[in-house]
mmCIF file of C-alpha atoms in Angstrom:
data_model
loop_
_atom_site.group_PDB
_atom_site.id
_atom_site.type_symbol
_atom_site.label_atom_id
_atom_site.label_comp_id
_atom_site.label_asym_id
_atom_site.label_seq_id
_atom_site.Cartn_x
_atom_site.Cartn_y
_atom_site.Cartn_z
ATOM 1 C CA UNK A 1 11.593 12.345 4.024
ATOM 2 C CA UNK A 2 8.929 11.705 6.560
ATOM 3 C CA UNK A 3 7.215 9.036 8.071
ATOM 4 C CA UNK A 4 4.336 8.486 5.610
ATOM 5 C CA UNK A 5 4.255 9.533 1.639
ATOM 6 C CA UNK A 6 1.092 8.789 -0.438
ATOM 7 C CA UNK A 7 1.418 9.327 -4.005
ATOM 8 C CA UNK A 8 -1.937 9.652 -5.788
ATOM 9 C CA UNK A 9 -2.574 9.490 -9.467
ATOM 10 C CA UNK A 10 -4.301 8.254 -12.023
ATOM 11 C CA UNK A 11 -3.215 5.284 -14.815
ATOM 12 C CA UNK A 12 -0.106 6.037 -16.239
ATOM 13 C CA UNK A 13 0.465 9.383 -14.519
ATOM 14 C CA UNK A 14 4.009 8.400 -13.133
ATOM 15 C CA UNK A 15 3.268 7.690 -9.689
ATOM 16 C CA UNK A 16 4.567 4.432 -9.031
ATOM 17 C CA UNK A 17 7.917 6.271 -10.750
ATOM 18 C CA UNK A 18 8.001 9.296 -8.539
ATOM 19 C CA UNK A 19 7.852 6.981 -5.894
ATOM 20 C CA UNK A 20 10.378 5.036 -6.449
ATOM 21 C CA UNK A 21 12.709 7.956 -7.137
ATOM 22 C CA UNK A 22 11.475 9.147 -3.617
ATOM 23 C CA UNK A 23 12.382 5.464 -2.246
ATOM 24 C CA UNK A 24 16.020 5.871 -4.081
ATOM 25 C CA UNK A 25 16.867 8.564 -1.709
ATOM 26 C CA UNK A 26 16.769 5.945 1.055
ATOM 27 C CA UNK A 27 19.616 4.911 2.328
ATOM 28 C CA UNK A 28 18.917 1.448 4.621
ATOM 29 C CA UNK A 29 17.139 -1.433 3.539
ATOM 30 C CA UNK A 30 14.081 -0.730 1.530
ATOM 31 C CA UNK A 31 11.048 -3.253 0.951
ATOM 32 C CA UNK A 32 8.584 -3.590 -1.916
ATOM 33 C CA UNK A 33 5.642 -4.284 -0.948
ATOM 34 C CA UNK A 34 3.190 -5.486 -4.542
ATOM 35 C CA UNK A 35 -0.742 -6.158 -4.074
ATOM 36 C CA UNK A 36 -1.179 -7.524 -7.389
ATOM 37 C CA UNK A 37 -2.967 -10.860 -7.878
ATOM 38 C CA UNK A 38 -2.525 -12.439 -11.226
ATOM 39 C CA UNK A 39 -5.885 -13.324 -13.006
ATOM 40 C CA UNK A 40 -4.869 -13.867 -16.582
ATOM 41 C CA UNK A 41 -1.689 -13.819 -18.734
ATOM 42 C CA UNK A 42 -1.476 -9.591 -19.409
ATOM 43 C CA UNK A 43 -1.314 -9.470 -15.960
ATOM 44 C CA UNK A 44 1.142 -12.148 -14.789
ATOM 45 C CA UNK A 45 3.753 -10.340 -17.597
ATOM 46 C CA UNK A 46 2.919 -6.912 -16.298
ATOM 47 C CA UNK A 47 3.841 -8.412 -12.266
ATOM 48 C CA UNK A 48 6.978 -10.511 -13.816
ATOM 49 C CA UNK A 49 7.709 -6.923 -15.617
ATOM 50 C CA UNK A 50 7.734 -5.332 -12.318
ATOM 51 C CA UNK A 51 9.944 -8.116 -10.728
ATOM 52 C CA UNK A 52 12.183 -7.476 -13.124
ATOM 53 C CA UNK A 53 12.650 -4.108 -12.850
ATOM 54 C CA UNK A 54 13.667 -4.373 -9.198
ATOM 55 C CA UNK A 55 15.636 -7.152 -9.410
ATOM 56 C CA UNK A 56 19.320 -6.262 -8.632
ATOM 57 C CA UNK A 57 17.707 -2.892 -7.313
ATOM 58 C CA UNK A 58 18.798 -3.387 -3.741
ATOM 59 C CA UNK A 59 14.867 -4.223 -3.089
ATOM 60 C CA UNK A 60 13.321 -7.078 -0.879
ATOM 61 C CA UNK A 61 10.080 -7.755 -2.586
ATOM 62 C CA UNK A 62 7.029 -8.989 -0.522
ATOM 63 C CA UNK A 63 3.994 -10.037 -2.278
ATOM 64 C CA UNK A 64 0.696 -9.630 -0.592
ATOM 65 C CA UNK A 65 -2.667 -9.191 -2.230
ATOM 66 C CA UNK A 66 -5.008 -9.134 0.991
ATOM 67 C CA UNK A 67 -3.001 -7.996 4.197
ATOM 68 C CA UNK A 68 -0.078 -5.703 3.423
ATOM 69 C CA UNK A 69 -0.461 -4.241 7.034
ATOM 70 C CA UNK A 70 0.847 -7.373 8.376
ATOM 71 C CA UNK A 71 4.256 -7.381 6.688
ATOM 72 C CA UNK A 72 5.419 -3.646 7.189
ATOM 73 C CA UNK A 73 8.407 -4.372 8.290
ATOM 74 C CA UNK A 74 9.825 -2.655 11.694
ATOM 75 C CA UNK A 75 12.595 -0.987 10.124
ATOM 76 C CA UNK A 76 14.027 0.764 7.059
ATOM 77 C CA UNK A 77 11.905 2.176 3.748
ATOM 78 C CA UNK A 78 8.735 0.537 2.730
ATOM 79 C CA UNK A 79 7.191 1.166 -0.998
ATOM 80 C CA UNK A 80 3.577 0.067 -1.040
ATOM 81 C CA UNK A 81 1.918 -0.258 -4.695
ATOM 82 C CA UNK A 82 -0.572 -0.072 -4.697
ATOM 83 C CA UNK A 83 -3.460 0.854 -2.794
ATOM 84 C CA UNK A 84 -5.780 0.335 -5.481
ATOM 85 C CA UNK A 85 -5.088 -3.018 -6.701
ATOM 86 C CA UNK A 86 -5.387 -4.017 -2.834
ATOM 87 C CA UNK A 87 -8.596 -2.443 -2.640
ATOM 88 C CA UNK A 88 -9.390 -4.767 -5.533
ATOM 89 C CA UNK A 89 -8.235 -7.408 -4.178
ATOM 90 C CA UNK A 90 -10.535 -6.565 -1.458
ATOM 91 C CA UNK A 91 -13.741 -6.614 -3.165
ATOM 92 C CA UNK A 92 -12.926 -9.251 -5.406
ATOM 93 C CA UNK A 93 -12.540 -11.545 -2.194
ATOM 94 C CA UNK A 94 -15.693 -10.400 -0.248
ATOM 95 C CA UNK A 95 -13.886 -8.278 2.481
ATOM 96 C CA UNK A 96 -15.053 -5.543 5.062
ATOM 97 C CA UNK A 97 -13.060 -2.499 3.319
ATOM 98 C CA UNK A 98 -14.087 0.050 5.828
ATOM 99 C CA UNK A 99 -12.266 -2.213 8.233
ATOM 100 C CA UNK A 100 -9.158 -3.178 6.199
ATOM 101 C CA UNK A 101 -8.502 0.146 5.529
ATOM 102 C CA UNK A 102 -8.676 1.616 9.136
ATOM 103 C CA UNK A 103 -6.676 -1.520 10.374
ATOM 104 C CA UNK A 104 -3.839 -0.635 7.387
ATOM 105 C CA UNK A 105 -4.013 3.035 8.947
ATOM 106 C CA UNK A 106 -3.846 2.246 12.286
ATOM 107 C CA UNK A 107 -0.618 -0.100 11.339
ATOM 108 C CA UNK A 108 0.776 2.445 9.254
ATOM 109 C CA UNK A 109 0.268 5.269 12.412
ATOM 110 C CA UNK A 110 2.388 2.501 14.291
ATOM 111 C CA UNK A 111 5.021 1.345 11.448
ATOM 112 C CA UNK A 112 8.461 3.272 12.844
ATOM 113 C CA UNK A 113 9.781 2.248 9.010
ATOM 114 C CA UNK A 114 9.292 5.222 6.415
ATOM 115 C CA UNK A 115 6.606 4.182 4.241
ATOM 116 C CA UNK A 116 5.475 5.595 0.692
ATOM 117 C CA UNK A 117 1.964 4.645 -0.288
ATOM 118 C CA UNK A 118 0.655 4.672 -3.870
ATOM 119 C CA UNK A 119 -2.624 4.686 -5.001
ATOM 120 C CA UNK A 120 -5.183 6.192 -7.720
ATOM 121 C CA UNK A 121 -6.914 8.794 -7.518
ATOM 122 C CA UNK A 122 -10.190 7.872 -9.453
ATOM 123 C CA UNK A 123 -12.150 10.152 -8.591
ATOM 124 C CA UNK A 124 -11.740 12.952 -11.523
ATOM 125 C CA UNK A 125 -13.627 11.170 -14.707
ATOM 126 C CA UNK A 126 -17.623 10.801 -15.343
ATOM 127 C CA UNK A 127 -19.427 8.764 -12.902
ATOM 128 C CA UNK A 128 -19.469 5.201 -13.685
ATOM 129 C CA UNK A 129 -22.690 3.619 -14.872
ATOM 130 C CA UNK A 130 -22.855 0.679 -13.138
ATOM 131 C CA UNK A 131 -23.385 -0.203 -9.069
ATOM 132 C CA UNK A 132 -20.018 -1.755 -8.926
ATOM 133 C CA UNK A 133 -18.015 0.372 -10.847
ATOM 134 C CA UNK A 134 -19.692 3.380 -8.650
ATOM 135 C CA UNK A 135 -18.935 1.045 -5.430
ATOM 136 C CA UNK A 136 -15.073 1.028 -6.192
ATOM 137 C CA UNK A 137 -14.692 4.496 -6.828
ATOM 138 C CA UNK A 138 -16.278 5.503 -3.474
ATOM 139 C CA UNK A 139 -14.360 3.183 -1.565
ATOM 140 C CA UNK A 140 -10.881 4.576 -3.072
ATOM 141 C CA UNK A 141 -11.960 7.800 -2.429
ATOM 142 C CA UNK A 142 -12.958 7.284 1.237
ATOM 143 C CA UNK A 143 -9.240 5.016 1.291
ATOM 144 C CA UNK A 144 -7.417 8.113 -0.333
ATOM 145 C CA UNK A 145 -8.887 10.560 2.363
ATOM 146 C CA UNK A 146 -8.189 8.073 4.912
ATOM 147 C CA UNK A 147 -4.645 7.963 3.930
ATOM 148 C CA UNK A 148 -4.117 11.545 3.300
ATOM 149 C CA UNK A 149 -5.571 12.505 6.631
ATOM 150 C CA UNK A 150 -2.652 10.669 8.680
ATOM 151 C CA UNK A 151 0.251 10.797 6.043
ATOM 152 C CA UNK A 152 3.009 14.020 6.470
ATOM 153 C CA UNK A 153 3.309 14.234 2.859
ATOM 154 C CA UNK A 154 1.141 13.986 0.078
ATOM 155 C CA UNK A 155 1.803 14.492 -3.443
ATOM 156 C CA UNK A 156 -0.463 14.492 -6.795
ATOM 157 C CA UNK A 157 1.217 13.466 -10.104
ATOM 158 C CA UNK A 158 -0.330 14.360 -13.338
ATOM 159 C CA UNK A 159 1.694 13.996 -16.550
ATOM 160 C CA UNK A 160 5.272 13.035 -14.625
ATOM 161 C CA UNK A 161 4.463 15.988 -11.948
ATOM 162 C CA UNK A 162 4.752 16.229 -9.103
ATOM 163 C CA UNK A 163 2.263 18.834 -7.101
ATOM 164 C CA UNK A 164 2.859 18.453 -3.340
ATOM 165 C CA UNK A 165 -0.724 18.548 -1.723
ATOM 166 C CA UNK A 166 0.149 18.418 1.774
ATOM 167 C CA UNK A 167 3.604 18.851 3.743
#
């Protein structure tokens, strides 16, 4: 595996799976890195779900919805999920994401840990009809390019599939 793996997809593809199954192969520590922020009930059982499931796992969970550049850990595997909750996260709470996400790039460019990114690709459905909406989707896009440009693999799942895009 190499330094950086982003896994794009879209809702319920199977990328946060494929990921993990990547993350398995890993033999030292590994950390989980979640974005999500909890705004009503579905989604506080959907993150206690996902503790859950890694519980017993062999995982360290870190939890952070704003600034997951500033807990990559130095060594080991690193599973960041995901990219588009954070981005979010990002708009929900007023912030620069132009600058986030080159300041998560140039951490990730410095992180010697191996590090699997996943994220959505949104970009492949009807443009959507409000400003906001519209807003989001450009910014994951411009993220996902971002990403892709300085990652050694890259893989697209569709269905469970893997396609490898890029190394």
């Amino acid at each position: 595996m190499s330094n950086l793996t982003l896994v794009l997809g879209g809702a319920r593809s199977g990328k946060s799976r494929f990921a993990e199954t990547l993350a398995r192969q890993h033999g030292g520590p590994r950390t989980y890195i979640a974005t999500a922020e909890a705004f009503d009930e579905e989604m506080r059982q959907r993150i206690a779900r996902h503790r859950a499931q890694r519980a017993g796992d062999g995982w360290v969970t870190i939890e952070s919805i704003l600034d997951p550049a500033s807990v990559l850990p130095g060594e080991g595997l690193v599973l960041l999920d995901c990219v588009t909750v954070w981005l979010g996260n990002l708009m929900h709470h007023g912030r620069d994401i132009t600058s986030e996400v080159a300041s998560l790039c140039a951490a990730l460019e410095a992180c010697p840990a191996q590090v699997i990114l996943v994220s959505n690709e949104v970009g492949l459905s009807i443009v959507p009809e409000n400003a906001m909406a519209r807003r989001f989707r450009d910014e994951q896009g411009l993220a996902n390019q971002s990403l892709a440009a300085i990652a050694d693999n890259v893989y697209f799942i569709a269905a469970g599939l893997p396609l490898k895009l890029k190394g």
